[in-house]
Coordinates of C-alpha atoms in Angstrom, one line a residue:
X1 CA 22.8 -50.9 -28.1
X2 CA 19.5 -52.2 -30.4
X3 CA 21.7 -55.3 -31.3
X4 CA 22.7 -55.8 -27.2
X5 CA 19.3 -55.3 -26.3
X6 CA 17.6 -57.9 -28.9
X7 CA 19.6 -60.4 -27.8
X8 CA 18.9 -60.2 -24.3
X9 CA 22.2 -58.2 -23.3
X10 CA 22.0 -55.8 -19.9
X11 CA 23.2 -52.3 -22.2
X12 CA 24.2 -49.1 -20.7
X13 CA 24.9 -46.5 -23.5
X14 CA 27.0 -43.6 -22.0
X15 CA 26.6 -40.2 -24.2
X16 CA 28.7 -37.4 -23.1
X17 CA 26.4 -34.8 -24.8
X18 CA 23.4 -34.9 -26.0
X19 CA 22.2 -37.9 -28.3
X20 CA 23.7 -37.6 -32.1
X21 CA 25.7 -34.5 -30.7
X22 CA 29.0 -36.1 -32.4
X23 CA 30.0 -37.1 -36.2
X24 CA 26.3 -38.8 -36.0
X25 CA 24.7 -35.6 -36.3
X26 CA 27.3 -33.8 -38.3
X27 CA 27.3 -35.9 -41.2
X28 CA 25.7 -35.1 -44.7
X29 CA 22.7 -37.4 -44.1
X30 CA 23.7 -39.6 -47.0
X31 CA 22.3 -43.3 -47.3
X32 CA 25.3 -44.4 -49.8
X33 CA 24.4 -46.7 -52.5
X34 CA 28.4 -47.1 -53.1
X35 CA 28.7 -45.3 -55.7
X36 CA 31.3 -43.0 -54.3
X37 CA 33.4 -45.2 -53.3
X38 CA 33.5 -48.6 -56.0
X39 CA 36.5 -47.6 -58.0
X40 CA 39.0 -47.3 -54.4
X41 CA 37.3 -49.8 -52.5
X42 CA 34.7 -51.9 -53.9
X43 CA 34.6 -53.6 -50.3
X44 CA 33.3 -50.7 -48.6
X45 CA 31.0 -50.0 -51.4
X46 CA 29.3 -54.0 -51.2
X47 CA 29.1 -53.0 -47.2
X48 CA 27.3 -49.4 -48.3
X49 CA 24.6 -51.2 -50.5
X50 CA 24.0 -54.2 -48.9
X51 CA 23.6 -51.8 -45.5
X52 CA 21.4 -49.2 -47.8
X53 CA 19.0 -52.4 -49.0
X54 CA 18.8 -53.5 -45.5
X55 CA 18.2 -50.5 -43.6
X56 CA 15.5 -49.5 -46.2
X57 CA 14.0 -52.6 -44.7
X58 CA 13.9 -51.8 -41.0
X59 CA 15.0 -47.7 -40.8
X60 CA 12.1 -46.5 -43.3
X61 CA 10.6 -44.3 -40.8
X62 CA 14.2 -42.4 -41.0
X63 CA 14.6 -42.7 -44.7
X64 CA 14.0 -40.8 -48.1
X65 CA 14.2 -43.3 -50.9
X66 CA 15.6 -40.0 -53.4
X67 CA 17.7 -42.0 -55.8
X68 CA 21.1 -40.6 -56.5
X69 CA 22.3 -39.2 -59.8
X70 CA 26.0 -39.2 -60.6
X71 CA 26.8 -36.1 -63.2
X72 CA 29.6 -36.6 -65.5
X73 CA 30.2 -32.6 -66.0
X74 CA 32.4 -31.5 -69.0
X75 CA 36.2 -31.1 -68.1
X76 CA 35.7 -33.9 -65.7
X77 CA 37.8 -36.8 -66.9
X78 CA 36.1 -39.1 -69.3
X79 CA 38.6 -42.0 -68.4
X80 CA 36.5 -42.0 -64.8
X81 CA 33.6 -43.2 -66.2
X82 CA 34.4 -46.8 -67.5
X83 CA 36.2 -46.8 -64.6
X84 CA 33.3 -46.1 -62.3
X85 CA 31.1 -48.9 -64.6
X86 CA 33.1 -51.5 -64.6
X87 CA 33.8 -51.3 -60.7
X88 CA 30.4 -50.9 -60.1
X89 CA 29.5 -54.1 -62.2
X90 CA 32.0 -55.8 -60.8
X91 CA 31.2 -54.9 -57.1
X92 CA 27.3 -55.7 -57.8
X93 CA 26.0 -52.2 -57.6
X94 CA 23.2 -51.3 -59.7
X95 CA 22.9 -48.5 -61.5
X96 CA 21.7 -47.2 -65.0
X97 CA 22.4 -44.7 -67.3
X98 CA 19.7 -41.8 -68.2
X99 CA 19.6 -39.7 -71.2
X100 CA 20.6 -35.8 -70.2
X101 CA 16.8 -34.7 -71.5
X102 CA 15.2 -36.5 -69.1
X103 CA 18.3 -35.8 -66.2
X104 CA 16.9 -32.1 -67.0
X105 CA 14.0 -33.2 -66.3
X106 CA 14.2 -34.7 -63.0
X107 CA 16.2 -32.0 -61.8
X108 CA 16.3 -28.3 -63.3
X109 CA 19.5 -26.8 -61.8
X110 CA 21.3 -29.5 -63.2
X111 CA 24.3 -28.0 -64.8
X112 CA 24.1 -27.7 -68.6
X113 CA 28.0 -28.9 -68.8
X114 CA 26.9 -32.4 -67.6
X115 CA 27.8 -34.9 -70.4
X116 CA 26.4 -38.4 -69.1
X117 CA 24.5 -39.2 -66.0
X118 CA 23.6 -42.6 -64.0
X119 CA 21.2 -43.0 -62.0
X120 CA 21.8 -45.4 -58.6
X121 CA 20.1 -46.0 -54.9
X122 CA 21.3 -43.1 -53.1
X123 CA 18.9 -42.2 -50.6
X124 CA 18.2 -39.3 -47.8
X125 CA 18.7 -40.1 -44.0
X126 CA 17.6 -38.1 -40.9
X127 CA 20.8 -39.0 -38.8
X128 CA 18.5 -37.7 -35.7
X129 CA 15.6 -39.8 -36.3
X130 CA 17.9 -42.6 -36.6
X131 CA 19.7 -42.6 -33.7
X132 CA 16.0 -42.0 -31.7
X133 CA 14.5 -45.1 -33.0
X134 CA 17.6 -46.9 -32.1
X135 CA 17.5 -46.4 -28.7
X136 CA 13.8 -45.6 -28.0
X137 CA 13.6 -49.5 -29.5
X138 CA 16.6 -50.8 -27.1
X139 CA 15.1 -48.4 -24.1
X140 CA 11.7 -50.5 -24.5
X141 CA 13.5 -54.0 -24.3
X142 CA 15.2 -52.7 -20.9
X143 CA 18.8 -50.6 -21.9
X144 CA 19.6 -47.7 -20.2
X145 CA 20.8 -44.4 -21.7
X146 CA 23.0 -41.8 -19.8
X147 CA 23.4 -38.4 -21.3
X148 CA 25.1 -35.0 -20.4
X149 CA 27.6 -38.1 -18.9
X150 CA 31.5 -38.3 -19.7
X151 CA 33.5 -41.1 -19.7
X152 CA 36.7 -40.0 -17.4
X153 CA 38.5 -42.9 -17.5
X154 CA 38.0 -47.0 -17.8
X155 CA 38.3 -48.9 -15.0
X156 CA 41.2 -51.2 -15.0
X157 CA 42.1 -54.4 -12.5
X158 CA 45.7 -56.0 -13.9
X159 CA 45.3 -56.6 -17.3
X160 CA 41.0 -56.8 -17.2
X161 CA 38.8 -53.4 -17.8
X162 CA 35.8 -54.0 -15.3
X163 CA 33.8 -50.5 -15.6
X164 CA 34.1 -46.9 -15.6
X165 CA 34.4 -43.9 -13.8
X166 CA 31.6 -41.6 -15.0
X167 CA 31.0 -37.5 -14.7
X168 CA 27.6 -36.1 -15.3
X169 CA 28.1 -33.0 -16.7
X170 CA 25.4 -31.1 -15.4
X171 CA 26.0 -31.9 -11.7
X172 CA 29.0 -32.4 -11.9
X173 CA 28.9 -36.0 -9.7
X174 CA 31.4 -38.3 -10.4
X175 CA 30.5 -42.3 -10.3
X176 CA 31.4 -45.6 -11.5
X177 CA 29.7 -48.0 -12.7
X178 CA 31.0 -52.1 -13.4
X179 CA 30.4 -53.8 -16.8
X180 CA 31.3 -57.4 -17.9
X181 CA 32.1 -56.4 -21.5
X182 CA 33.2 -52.3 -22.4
X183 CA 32.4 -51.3 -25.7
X184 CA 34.2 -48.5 -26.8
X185 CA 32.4 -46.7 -30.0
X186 CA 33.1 -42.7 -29.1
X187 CA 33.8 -42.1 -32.6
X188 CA 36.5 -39.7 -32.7
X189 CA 36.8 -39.7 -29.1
X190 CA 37.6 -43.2 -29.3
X191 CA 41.4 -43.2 -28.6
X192 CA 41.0 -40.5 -25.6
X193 CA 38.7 -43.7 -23.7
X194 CA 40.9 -46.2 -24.8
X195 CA 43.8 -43.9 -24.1
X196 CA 42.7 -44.5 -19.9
X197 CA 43.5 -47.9 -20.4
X198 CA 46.9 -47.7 -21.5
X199 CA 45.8 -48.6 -25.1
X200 CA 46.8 -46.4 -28.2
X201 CA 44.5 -46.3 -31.0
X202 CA 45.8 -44.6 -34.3
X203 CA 42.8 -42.6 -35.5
X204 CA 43.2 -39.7 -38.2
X205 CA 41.3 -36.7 -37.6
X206 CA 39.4 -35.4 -41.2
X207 CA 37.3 -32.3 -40.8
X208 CA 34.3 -31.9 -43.3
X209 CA 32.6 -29.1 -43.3
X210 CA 29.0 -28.7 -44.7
X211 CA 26.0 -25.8 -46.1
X212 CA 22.7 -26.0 -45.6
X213 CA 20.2 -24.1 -48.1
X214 CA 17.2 -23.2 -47.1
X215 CA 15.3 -24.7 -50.0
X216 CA 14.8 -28.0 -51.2
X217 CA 16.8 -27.8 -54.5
X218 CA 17.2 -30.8 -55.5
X219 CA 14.4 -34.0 -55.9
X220 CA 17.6 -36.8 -56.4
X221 CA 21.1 -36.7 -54.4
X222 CA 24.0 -35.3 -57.1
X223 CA 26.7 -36.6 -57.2
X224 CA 29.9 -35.6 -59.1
X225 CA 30.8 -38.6 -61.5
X226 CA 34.5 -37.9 -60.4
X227 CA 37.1 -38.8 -58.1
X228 CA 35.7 -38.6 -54.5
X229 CA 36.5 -34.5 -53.6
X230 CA 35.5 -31.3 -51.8
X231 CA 31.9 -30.2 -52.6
X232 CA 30.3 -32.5 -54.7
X233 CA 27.3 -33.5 -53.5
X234 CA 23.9 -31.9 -52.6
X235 CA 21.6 -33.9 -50.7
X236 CA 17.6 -33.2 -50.5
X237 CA 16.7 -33.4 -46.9
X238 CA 13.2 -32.8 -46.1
X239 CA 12.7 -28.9 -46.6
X240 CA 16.7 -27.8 -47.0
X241 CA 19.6 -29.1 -48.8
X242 CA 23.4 -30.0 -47.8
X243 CA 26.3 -28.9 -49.8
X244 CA 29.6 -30.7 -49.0
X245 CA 31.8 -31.8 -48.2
X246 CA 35.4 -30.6 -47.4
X247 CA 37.9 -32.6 -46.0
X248 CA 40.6 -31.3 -43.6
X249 CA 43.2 -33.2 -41.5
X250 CA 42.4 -31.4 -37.8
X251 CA 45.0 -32.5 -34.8
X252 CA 41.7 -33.0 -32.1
X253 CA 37.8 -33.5 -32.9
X254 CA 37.1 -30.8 -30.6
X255 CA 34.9 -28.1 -32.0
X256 CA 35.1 -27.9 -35.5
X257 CA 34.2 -24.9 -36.8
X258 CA 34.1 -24.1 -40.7
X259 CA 35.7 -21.6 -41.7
X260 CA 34.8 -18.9 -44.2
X261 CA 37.4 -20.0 -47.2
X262 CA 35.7 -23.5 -47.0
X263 CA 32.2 -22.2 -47.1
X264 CA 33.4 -20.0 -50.2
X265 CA 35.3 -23.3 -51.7
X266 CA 31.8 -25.2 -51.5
X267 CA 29.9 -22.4 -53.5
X268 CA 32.6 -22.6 -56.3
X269 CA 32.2 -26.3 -56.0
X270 CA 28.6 -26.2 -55.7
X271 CA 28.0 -23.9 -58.9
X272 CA 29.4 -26.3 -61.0
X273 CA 27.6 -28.9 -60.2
X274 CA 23.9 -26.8 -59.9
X275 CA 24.7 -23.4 -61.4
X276 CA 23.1 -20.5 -59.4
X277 CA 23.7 -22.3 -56.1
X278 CA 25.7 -19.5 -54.5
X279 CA 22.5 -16.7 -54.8
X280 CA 20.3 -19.3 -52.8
X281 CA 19.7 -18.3 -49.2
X282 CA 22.4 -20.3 -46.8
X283 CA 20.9 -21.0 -43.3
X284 CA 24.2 -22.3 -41.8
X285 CA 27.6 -23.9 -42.2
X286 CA 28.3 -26.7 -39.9
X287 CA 31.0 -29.6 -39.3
X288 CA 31.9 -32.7 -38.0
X289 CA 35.1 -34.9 -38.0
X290 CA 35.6 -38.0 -39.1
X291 CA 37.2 -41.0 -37.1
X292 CA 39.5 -42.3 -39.6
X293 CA 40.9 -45.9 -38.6
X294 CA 44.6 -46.3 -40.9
X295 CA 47.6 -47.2 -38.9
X296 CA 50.4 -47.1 -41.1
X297 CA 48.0 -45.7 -44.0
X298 CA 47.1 -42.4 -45.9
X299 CA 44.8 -39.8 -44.2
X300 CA 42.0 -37.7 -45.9
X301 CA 40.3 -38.4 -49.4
X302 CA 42.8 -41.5 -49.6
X303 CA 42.0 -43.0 -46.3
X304 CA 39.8 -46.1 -46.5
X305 CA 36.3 -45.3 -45.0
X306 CA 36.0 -48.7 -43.7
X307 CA 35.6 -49.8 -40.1
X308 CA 37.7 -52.1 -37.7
X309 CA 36.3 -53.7 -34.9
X310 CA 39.0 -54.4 -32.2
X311 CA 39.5 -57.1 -29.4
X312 CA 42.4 -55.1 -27.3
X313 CA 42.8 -58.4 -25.6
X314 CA 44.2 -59.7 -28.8
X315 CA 46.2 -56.7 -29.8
X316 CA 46.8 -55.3 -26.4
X317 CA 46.5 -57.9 -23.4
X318 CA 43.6 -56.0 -22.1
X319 CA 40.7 -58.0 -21.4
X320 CA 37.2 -57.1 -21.7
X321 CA 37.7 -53.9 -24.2
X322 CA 36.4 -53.8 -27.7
X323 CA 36.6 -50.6 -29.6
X324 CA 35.2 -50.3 -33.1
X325 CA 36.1 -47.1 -35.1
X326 CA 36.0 -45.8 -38.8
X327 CA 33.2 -46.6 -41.0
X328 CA 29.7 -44.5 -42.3
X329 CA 27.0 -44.0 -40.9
X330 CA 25.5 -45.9 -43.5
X331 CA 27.2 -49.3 -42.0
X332 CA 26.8 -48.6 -38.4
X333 CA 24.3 -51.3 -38.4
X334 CA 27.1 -54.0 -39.7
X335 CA 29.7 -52.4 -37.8
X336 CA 27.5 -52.6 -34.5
X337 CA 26.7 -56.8 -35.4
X338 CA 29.8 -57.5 -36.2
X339 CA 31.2 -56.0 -32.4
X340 CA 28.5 -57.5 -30.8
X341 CA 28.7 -61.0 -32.2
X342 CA 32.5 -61.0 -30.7
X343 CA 30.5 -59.2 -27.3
X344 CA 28.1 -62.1 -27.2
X345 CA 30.3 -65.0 -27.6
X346 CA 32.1 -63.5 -24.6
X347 CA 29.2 -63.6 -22.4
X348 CA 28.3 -66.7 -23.5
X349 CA 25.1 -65.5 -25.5
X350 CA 24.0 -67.9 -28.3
X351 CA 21.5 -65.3 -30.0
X352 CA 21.8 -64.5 -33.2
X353 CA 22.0 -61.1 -34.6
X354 CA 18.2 -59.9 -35.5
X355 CA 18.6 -56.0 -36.3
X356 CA 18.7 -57.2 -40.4
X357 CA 14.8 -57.9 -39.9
X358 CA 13.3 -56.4 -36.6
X359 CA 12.0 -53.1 -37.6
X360 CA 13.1 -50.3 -35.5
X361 CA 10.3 -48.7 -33.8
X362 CA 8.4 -45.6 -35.5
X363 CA 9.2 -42.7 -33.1
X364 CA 6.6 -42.0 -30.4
X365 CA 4.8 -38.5 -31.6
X366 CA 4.7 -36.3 -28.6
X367 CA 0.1 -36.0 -28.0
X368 CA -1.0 -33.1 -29.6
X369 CA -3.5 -30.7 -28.5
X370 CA -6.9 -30.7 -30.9
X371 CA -6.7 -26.7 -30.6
X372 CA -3.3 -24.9 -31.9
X373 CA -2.3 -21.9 -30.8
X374 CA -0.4 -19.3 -32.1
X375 CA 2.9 -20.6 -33.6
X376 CA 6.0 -19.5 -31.2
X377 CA 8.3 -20.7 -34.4
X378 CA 6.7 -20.2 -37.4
X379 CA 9.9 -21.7 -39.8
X380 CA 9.3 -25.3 -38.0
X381 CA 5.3 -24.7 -36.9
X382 CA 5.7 -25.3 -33.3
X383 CA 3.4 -23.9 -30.8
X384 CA 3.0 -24.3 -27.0
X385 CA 1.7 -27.7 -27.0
X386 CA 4.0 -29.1 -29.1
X387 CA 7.4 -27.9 -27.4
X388 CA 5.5 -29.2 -24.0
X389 CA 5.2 -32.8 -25.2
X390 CA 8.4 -32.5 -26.6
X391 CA 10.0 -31.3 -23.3
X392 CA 8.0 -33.8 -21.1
X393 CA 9.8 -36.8 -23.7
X394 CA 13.0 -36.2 -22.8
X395 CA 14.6 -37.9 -20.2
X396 CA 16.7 -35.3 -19.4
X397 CA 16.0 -31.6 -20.3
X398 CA 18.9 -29.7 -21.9
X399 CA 18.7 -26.9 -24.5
X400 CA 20.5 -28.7 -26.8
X401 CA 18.6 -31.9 -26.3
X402 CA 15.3 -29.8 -26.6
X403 CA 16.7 -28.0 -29.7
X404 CA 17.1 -31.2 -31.5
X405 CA 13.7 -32.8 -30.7
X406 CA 11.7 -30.0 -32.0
X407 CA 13.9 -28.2 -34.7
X408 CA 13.1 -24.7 -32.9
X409 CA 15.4 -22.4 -34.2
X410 CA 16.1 -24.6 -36.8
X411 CA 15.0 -23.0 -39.7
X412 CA 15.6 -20.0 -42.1
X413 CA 15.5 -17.2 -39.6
X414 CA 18.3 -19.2 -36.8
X415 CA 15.4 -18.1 -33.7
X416 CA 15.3 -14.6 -34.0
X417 CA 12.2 -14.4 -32.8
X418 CA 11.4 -18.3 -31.3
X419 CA 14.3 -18.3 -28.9
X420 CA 13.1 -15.9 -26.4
X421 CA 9.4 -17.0 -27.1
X422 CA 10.1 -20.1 -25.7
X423 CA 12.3 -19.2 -23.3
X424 CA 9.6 -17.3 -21.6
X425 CA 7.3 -20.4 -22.2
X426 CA 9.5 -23.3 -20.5
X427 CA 9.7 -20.7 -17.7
X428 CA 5.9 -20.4 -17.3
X429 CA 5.8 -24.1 -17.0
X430 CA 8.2 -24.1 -14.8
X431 CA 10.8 -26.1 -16.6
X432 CA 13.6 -23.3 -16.9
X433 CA 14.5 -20.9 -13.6
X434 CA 15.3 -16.9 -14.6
X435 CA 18.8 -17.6 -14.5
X436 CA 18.3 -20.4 -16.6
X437 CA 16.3 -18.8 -19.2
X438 CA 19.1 -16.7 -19.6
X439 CA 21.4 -19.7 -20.2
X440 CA 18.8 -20.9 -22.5
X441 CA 18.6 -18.1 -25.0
X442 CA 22.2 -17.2 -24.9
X443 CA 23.5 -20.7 -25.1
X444 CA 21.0 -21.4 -28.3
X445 CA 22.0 -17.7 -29.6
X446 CA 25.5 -18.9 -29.6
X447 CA 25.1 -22.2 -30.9
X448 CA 23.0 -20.8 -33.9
X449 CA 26.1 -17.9 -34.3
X450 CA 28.1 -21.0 -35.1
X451 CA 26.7 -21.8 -37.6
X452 CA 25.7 -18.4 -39.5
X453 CA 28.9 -16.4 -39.0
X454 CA 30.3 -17.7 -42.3
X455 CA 27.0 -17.3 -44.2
X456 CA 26.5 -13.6 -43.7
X457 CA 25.1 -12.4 -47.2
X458 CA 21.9 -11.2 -47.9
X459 CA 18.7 -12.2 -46.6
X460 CA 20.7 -14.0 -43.7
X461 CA 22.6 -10.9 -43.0
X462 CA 19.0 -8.9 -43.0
X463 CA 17.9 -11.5 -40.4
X464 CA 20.9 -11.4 -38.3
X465 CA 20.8 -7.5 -37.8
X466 CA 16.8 -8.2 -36.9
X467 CA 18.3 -10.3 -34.3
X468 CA 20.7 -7.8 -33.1
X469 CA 17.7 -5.2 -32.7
X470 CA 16.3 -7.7 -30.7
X471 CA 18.4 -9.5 -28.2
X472 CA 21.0 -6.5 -28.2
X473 CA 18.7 -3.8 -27.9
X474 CA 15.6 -4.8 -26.4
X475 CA 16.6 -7.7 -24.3
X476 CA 19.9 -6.3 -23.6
X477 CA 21.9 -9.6 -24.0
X478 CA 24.4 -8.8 -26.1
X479 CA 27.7 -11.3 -25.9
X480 CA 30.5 -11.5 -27.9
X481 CA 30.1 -15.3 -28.0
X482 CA 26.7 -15.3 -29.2
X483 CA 27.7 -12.5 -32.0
X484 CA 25.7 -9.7 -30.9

């Protein structure tokens, strides 16, 4: 939508969530150098560092410049490493080999079984803040952005697609709207949209399944100096870390849930790599699936993580559709100028592609008060005025929405005791009713259940039973979906 909106293109982005609710927000916040991927497809990897140098360039307000180490750990295969050089040379990526002392150095849980290690430009991404400055720069040149909105089915004449019929989810109002050009980029709901238009796309389905720590515990990402696999890399975001990732072939990409052998597969993993790992406190376990584009190809670890953009008049006879499907979120930027370029062409639009050297806009901080108050989350720091601001942002106020703008209930103790705090705060400003505070703090509870059900061991388990006493006991909200 940035890339329509710089060159003067009318955009309509249609979210049937909330924004970076889908593989977006689910992903390991990774800004790939390559690395991972030059010895099966040193294509992809070119398109992951050229991307990672560019979007340094205009993303930095969303970015962590961490580096990346790639371990070589004893009983990994020695063969892999000239391997991994000499694709690396050959696909331009740079890199350079540090001695273990000062590997130690840099970072302390390192494994003492690592034999070599290489450093490259691996860097840290806030998937959230990403997609905000996205659209908060196409929102100021004129798009317009509909969430909590479905996509029920495309609007076909003859062989031509000429809109959609749309469902907002809240109100449950069904519309259409008309569009010149349909882009189709619902990531692994991309074949159920084309799907409405008699078109069949052959997506695989991979489920990856992730941990968050509540620490930082790592200054560089790690990276196993192996054949791409389950659980072997730990990415420094901000205050936490991500362990993952698994890789599971699912039939639909609705919710995936991890599942407690996976979250005890990543801890073996995980000590291996940064011994001790497994004692450290998990906040959550989380997942996401991947769109895999292959028709006629392997699925899972062998499946190319490279993008296709598709004109379905070409392929299909149906005019006016373009679908593009696969890739990272490291190249979404390429895979979004490479769809538009066949968009604007068209249309009839002679502009270039500009989102290589506009900037995105530095997200708009909500106005804080000069006097804080007492906290209502005290893992994220938020107090009254902030989560006000925040609310008053948002186009459209949804929990989950909220949730993600302010990180309440985001930290170590999952809103034991922020959830009902603010819930009696949006009331008193009169943004939630009495029935829908109740929505509020049982729909958050259940979303956060998600995620620690599979985590239950020590201090997490302490702070869960806290919860309990709290919501089951005193609040008397106890729900078997929220597990309380």
């Amino acid at each position: 939508m940035w890339d329509l909106s710089l060159r003067g293109i009318d955009a309509v982005l249609v979210e049937q969530r909330e924004l970076a609710y889908g593989t977006t927000g689910r992903c390991h916040g990774l800004l790939h150098s390559g690395g991972r991927y030059v010895v099966r497809d040193g294509d992809v990897a070119r398109e992951c560092y050229q991307e990672n140098q560019i979007l340094r360039r205009v993303a930095a307000g969303a970015i962590e410049e961490t580096g990346g180490l790639f371990v070589h750990l004893k009983g990994d295969d020695p063969d892999y490493i000239m391997r991994w050089t000499d694709a690396a040379k050959s696909a331009g990526l740079p890199f350079e080999e540090i001695d273990l002392r000062e590997a130690y150095r840099l970072e302390p849980l390192l494994s003492r079984d690592a034999r070599r290690a290489f450093w490259v430009p691996d860097a840290a991404v806030d998937p959230f803040d990403l997609v905000m400055m996205n659209v908060q720069g196409a929102v100021e040149c004129g798009a317009k952005v509909l969430t909590c909105t479905r996509v029920e089915k495309l609007l076909v004449e003859g062989q031509r697609v000429r809109g959609a019929v749309l469902k907002d989810m809240e109100s449950g109002e069904v519309y259409s709207i008309n569009a010149e050009v349909v882009i189709n980029a619902a990531g692994p709901w991309a074949g159920q949209v084309a799907a409405t238009a008699g078109v069949h796309l052959d997506l695989a389905y991979g489920k990856g399944t992730l941990l968050i720590f509540s620490q930082r515990l790592s200054n560089h990402v790690l990276n196993r100096l192996r054949p791409p696999g389950d659980g072997d890399i730990l990415v420094p975001a901000k205050t936490v870390s991500l362990l993952g990732t698994t890789d599971l072939a699912v039939p639909t990409p609705e919710n995936p849930e991890p599942t407690g052998e996976e979250v005890s597969s990543l801890l073996d993993l995980g000590e291996e790599l940064a011994p001790g790992l497994a004692s450290r406190r998990i906040v959550r376990a989380f997942a996401g699936v991947r769109p895999l584009y292959n028709p006629g190809e392997e699925a899972g670890r062998q499946a190319s993580r490279g993008f296709a953009v598709i004109d379905h008049e070409r392929l299909h006879g149906i005019s006016n559709l373009y679908s593009v499907v696969g890739g990272k979120l490291t190249t979404y930027r390429l895979m979004a100028e490479q769809v538009v370029d066949i968009v604007a062409a068209k249309l009839g639009v002679s502009d270039q592609c500009r989102t290589k050297d506009v900037c995105l806009p530095s997200l708009t901080a909500a106005p804080t008060s000069s006097t804080k108050g007492a906290p209502i989350c005290e893992c994220e720091l938020l107090d009254k005025n902030t989560l006000l601001q925040a609310a008053h942002h948002l186009d459209r106020f949804t929990p989950g929405a909220f949730l993600r703008s302010t990180r309440l209930a985001h930290g170590p103790c999952q809103g034991t005791t922020c959830i009902y705090r603010s819930a009696l705060f949006l009331y008193q400003e009169k943004l939630l009713s009495y029935e829908g505070c109740q929505e509020f703090i049982k729909g958050t509870l259940s979303s956060r259940w998600q995620g620690i059900r599979h985590v239950l061991q020590g201090d997490q388990a302490r702070q869960l039973e806290l919860a309990r006493g709290i919501y089951l006991q005193n609040l008397q909200l106890g729900d078997s979906k929220n597990g309380l």
